[in-house]
Short mmCIF file of C-alpha atoms in Angstrom, two decimals:
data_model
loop_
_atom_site.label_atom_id
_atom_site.label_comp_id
_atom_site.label_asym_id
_atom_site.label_seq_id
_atom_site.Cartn_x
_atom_site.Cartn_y
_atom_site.Cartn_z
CA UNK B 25 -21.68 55.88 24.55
CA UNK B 26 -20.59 52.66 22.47
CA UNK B 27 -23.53 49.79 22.32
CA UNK B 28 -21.70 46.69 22.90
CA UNK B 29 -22.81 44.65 19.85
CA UNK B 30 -25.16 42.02 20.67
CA UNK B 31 -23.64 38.19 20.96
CA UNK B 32 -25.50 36.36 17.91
CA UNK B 33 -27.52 33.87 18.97
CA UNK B 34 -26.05 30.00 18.54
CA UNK B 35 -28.49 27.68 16.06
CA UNK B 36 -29.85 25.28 17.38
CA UNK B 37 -29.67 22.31 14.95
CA UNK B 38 -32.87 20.21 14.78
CA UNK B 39 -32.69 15.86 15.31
CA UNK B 40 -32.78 14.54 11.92
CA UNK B 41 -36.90 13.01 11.75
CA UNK B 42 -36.09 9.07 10.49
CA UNK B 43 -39.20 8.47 7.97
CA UNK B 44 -39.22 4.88 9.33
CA UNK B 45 -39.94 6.37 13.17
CA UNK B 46 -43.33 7.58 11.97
CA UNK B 47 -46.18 5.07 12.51
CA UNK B 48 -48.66 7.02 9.95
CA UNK B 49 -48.17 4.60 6.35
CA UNK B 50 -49.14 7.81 4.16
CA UNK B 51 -46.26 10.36 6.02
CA UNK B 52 -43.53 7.23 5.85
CA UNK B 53 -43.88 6.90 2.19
CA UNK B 54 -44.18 10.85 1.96
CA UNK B 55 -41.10 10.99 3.71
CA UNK B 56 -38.82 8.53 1.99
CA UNK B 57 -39.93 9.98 -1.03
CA UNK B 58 -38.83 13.44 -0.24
CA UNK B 59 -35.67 12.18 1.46
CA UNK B 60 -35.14 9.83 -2.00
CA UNK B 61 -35.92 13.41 -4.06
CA UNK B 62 -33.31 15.47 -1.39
CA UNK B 63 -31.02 13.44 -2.12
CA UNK B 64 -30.84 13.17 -5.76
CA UNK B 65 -31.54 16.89 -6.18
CA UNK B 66 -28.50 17.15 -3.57
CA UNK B 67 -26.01 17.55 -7.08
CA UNK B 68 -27.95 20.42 -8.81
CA UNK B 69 -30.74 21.84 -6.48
CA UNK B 70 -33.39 21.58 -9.29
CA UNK B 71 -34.34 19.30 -12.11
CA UNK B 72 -35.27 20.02 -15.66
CA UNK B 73 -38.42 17.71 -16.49
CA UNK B 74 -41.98 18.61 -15.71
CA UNK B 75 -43.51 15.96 -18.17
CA UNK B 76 -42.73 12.79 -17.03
CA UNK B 77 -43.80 11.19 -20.58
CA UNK B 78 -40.66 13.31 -22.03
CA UNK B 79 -38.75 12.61 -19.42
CA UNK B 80 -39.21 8.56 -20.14
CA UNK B 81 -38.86 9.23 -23.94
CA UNK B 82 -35.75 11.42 -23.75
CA UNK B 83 -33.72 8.98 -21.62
CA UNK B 84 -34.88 5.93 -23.18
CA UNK B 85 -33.40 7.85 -26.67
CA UNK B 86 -30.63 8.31 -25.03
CA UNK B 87 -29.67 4.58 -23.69
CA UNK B 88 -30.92 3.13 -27.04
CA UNK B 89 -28.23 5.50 -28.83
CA UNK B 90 -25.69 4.62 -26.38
CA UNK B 91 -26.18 1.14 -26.92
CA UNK B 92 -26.04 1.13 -30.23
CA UNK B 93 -22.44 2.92 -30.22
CA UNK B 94 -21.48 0.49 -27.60
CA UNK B 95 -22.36 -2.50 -29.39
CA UNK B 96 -20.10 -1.49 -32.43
CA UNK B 97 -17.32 -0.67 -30.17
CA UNK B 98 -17.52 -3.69 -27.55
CA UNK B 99 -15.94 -6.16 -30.25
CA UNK B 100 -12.80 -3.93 -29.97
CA UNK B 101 -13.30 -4.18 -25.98
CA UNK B 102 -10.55 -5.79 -23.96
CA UNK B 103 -10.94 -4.98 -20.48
CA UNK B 104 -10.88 -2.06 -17.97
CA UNK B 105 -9.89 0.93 -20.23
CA UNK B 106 -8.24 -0.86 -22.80
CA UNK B 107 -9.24 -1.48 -26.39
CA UNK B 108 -7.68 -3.06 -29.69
CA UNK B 109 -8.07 -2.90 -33.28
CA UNK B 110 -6.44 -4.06 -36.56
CA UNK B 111 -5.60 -1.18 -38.38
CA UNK B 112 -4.80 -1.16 -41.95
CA UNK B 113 -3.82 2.46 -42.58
CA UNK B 114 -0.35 1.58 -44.17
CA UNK B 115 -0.08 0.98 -48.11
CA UNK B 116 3.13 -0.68 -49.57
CA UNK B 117 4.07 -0.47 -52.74
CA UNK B 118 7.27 -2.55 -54.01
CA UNK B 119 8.89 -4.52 -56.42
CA UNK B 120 9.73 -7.90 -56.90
CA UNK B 121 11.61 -9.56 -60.30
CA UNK B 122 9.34 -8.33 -62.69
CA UNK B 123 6.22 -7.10 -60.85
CA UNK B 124 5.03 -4.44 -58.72
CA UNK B 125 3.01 -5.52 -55.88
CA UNK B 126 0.94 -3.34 -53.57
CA UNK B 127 0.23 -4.54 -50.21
CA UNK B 128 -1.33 -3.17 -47.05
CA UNK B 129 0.81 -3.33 -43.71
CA UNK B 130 -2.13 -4.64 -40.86
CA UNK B 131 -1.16 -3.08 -37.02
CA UNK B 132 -2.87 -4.08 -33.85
CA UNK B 133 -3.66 -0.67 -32.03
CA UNK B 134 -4.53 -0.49 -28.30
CA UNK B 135 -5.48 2.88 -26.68
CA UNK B 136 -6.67 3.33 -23.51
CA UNK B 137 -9.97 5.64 -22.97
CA UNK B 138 -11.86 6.93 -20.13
CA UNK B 139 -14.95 4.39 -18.93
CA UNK B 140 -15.39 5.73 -15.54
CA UNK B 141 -19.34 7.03 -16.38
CA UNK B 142 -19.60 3.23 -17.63
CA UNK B 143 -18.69 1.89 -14.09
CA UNK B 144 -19.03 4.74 -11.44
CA UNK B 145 -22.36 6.81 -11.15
CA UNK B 146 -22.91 9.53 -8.60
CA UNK B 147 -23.67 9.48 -5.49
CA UNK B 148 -27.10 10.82 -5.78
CA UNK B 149 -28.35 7.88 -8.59
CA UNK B 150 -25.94 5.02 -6.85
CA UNK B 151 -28.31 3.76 -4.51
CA UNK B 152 -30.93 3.56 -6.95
CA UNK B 153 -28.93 1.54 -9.88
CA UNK B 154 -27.33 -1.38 -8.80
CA UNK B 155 -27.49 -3.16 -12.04
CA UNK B 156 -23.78 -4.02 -13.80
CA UNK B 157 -22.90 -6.66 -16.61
CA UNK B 158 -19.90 -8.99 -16.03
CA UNK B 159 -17.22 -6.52 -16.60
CA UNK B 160 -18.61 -4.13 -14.24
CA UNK B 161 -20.42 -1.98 -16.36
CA UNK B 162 -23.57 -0.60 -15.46
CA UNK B 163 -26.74 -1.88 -17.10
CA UNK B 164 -28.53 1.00 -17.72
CA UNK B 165 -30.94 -0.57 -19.61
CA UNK B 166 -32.09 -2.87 -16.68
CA UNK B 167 -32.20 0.12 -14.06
CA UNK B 168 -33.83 2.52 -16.22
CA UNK B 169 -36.89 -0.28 -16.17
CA UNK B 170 -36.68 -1.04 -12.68
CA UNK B 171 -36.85 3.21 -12.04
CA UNK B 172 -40.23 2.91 -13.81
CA UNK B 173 -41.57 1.75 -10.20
CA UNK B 174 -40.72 5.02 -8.54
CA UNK B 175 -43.47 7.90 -7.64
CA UNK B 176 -44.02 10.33 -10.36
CA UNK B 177 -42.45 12.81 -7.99
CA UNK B 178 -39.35 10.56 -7.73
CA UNK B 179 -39.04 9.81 -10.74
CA UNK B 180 -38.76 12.60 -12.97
CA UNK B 181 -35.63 14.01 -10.33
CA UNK B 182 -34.25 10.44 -10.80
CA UNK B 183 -34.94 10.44 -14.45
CA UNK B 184 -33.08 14.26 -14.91
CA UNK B 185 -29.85 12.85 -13.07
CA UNK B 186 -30.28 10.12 -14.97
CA UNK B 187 -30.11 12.26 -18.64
CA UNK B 188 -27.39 13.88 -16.72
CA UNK B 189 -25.10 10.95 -16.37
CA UNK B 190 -26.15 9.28 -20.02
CA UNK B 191 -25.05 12.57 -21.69
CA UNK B 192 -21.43 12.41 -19.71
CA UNK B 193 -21.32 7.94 -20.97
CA UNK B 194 -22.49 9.09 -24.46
CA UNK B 195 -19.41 11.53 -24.53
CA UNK B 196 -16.97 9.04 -23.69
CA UNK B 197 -18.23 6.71 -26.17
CA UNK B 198 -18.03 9.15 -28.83
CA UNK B 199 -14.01 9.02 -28.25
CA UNK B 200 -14.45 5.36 -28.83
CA UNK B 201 -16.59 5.30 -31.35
CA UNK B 202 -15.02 7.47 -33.81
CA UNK B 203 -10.94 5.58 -33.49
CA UNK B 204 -13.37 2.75 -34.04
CA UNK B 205 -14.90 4.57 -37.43
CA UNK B 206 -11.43 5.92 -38.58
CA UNK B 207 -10.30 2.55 -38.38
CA UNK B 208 -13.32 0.70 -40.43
CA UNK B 209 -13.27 3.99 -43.16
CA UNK B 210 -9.40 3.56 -44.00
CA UNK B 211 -11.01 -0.55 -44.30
CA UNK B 212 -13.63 0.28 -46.36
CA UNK B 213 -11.00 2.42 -48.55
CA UNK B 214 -9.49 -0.95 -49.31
CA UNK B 215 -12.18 -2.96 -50.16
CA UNK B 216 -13.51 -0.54 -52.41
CA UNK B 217 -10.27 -0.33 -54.07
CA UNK B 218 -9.05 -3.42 -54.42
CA UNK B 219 -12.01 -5.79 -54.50
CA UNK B 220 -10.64 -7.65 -51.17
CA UNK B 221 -12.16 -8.56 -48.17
CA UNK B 222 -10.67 -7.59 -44.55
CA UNK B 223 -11.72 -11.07 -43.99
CA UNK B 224 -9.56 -12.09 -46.56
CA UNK B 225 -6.57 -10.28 -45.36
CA UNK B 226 -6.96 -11.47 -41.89
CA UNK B 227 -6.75 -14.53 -42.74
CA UNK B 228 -3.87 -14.69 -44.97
CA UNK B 229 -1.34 -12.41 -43.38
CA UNK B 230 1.10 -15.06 -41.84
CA UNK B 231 2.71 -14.68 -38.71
CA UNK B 232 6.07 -16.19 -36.71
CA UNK B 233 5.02 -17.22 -32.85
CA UNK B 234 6.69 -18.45 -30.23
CA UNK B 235 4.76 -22.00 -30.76
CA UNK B 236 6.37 -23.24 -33.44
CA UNK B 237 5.91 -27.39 -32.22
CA UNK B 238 2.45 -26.45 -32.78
CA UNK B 239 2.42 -25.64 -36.49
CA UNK B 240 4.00 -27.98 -38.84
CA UNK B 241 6.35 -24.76 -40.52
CA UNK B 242 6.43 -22.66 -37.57
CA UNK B 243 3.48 -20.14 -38.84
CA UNK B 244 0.03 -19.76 -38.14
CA UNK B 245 -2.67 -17.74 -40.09
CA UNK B 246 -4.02 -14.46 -38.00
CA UNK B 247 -7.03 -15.42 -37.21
CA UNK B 248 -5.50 -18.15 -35.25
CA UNK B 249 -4.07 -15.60 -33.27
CA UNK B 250 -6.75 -13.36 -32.51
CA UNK B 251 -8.74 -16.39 -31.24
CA UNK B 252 -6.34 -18.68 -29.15
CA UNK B 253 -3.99 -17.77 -26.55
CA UNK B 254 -1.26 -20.64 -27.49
CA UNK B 255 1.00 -17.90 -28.86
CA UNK B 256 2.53 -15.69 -26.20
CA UNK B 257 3.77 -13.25 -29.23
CA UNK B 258 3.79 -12.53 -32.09
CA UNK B 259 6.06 -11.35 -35.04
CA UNK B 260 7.33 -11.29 -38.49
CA UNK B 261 6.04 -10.03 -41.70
CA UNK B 262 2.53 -8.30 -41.62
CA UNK B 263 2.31 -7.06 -45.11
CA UNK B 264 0.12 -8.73 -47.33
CA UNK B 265 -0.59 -8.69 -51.16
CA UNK B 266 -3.45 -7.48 -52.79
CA UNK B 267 -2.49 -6.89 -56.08
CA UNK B 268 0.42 -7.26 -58.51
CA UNK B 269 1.34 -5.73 -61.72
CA UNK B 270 3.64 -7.44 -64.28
CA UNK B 271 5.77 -5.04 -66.02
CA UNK B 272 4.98 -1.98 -64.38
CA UNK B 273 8.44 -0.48 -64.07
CA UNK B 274 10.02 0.13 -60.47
CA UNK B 275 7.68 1.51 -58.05
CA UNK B 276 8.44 2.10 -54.48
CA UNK B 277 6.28 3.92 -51.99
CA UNK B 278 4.44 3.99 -49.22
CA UNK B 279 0.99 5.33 -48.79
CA UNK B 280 -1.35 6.28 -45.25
CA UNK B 281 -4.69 5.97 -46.33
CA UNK B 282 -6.31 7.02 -43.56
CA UNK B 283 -5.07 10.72 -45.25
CA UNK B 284 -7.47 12.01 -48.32
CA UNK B 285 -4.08 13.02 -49.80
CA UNK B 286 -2.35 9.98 -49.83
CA UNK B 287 -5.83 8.14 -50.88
CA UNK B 288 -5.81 9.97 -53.87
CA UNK B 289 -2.02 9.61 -54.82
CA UNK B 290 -2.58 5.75 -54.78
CA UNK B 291 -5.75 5.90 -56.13
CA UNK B 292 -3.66 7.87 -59.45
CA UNK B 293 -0.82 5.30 -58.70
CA UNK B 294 -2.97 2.03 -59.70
CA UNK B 295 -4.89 3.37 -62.49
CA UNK B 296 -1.17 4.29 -63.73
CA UNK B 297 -0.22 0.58 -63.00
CA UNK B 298 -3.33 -0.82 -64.93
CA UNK B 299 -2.50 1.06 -67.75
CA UNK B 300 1.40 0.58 -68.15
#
């Protein structure tokens, strides 16, 4: 004879205990620190430091390094996701009556990247760092020494989150960072090359705007530009000279020296020039 399986028994779910309804001071702080710990653990279930002394060091590394990429790519900082740079990537080389003159070809770049770590933490550390900077990024710096108040037990969940997130913002400055770097190497290229200063260049390079009462021949240096808002745009000739060569012959060509290749063609090109 068939046993008619057994019904399984319903669970009974158990009131959620508020910490604050318990009148004992030592099991309300126990509790609200093992709710605080719940929660953050909520993400992974476990945490990776045991030493809370390496678990300050390694996520103090961590925001100082962070910083420091940050501060070299915050110039470059618009807002939201957008930055800009002058690029100077493009090499011209051309002639005019008698000379050949080589000049570089400056472009404003803007690229969008991803700054959601920057702004948005999760849920689990969100509570626990409300510190942002004016632009709505998140002061990490400022919360990590607030943390420093938590229980040893709290803190070294906290701090593992913590590591967590800074690993995820140090990724996405990284993608910053290194447009910022290709930018500033194909710079340094120039310098090196051609004994001029970007400040130089940026300050010369001439440029037709939309403001002409304001200038007495309808031009305006760069820098002008960059720091005023008068001019609503901007156009015209970019290119500026760095160097001319009487009697050289007729050169034409254009060069990307943010390429080794091309580097090393113009490199060959202006000894040739010097020499002629």
């Amino acid at each position: 004879m068939a046993q008619t399986p057994r019904a399984k028994k319903a669970k009974v779910s158990q009131p959620k205990v508020d910490a604050f309804e318990s009148s004992d001071p030592h099991e309300l702080i126990s509790q609200s620190r093992e709710a605080a710990i719940k929660r953050m653990k909520s993400r992974s279930g476990r945490h990776e430091f045991s030493d809370l002394d390496i678990a300050i060091k390694t996520v103090r590394a961590l925001i100082v390094t962070n910083e420091e990429i940050w501060n070299r790519c915050n110039k470059h900082y618009l807002h939201d996701k957008l930055f800009k740079m002058t690029r100077f990537d493009e090499i011209e080389v051309w002639n005019s009556v008698d000379e050949t003159k080589i000049g570089i070809n400056a472009k404003e770049t803007m690229l969008d990247f991803d700054m959601e770590p920057l702004r948005t933490l999760p849920d689990c550390l969100a509570k626990f760092m409300p510190d942002k900077d004016a632009t709505g990024i998140i002061d990490f710096k400022a919360s990590f020494r607030e943390s420093l108040v938590f229980h040893e037990d709290v803190l070294l969940v906290f701090l593992a989150q913590l590591k967590k997130h800074l690993e995820r913002v140090q990724v996405c400055l990284g993608a910053i960072d290194q447009w910022v770097m290709d930018g500033a190497d194909s710079a340094k290229f120039l310098e090196f090359t051609f004994d001029v200063t970007i400040d130089d260049i940026l300050s010369k390079i001439p440029q037709d705007c939309t403001c002409h009462s304001n200038h007495l021949h309808g031009y305006h240096r760069y820098h002008d530009y960059a720091s005023t808002n008068r001019c609503f745009s901007c156009q015209g000739k970019k290119v500026y000279d760095i160097v001319s060569f009487g009697g050289a012959g007729k050169v034409e060509q254009s060069f990307n020296i943010s390429k080794e290749k091309d580097r090393a063609q113009l490199k060959r090109l202006v000894e040739y020039l010097k020499h002629v």
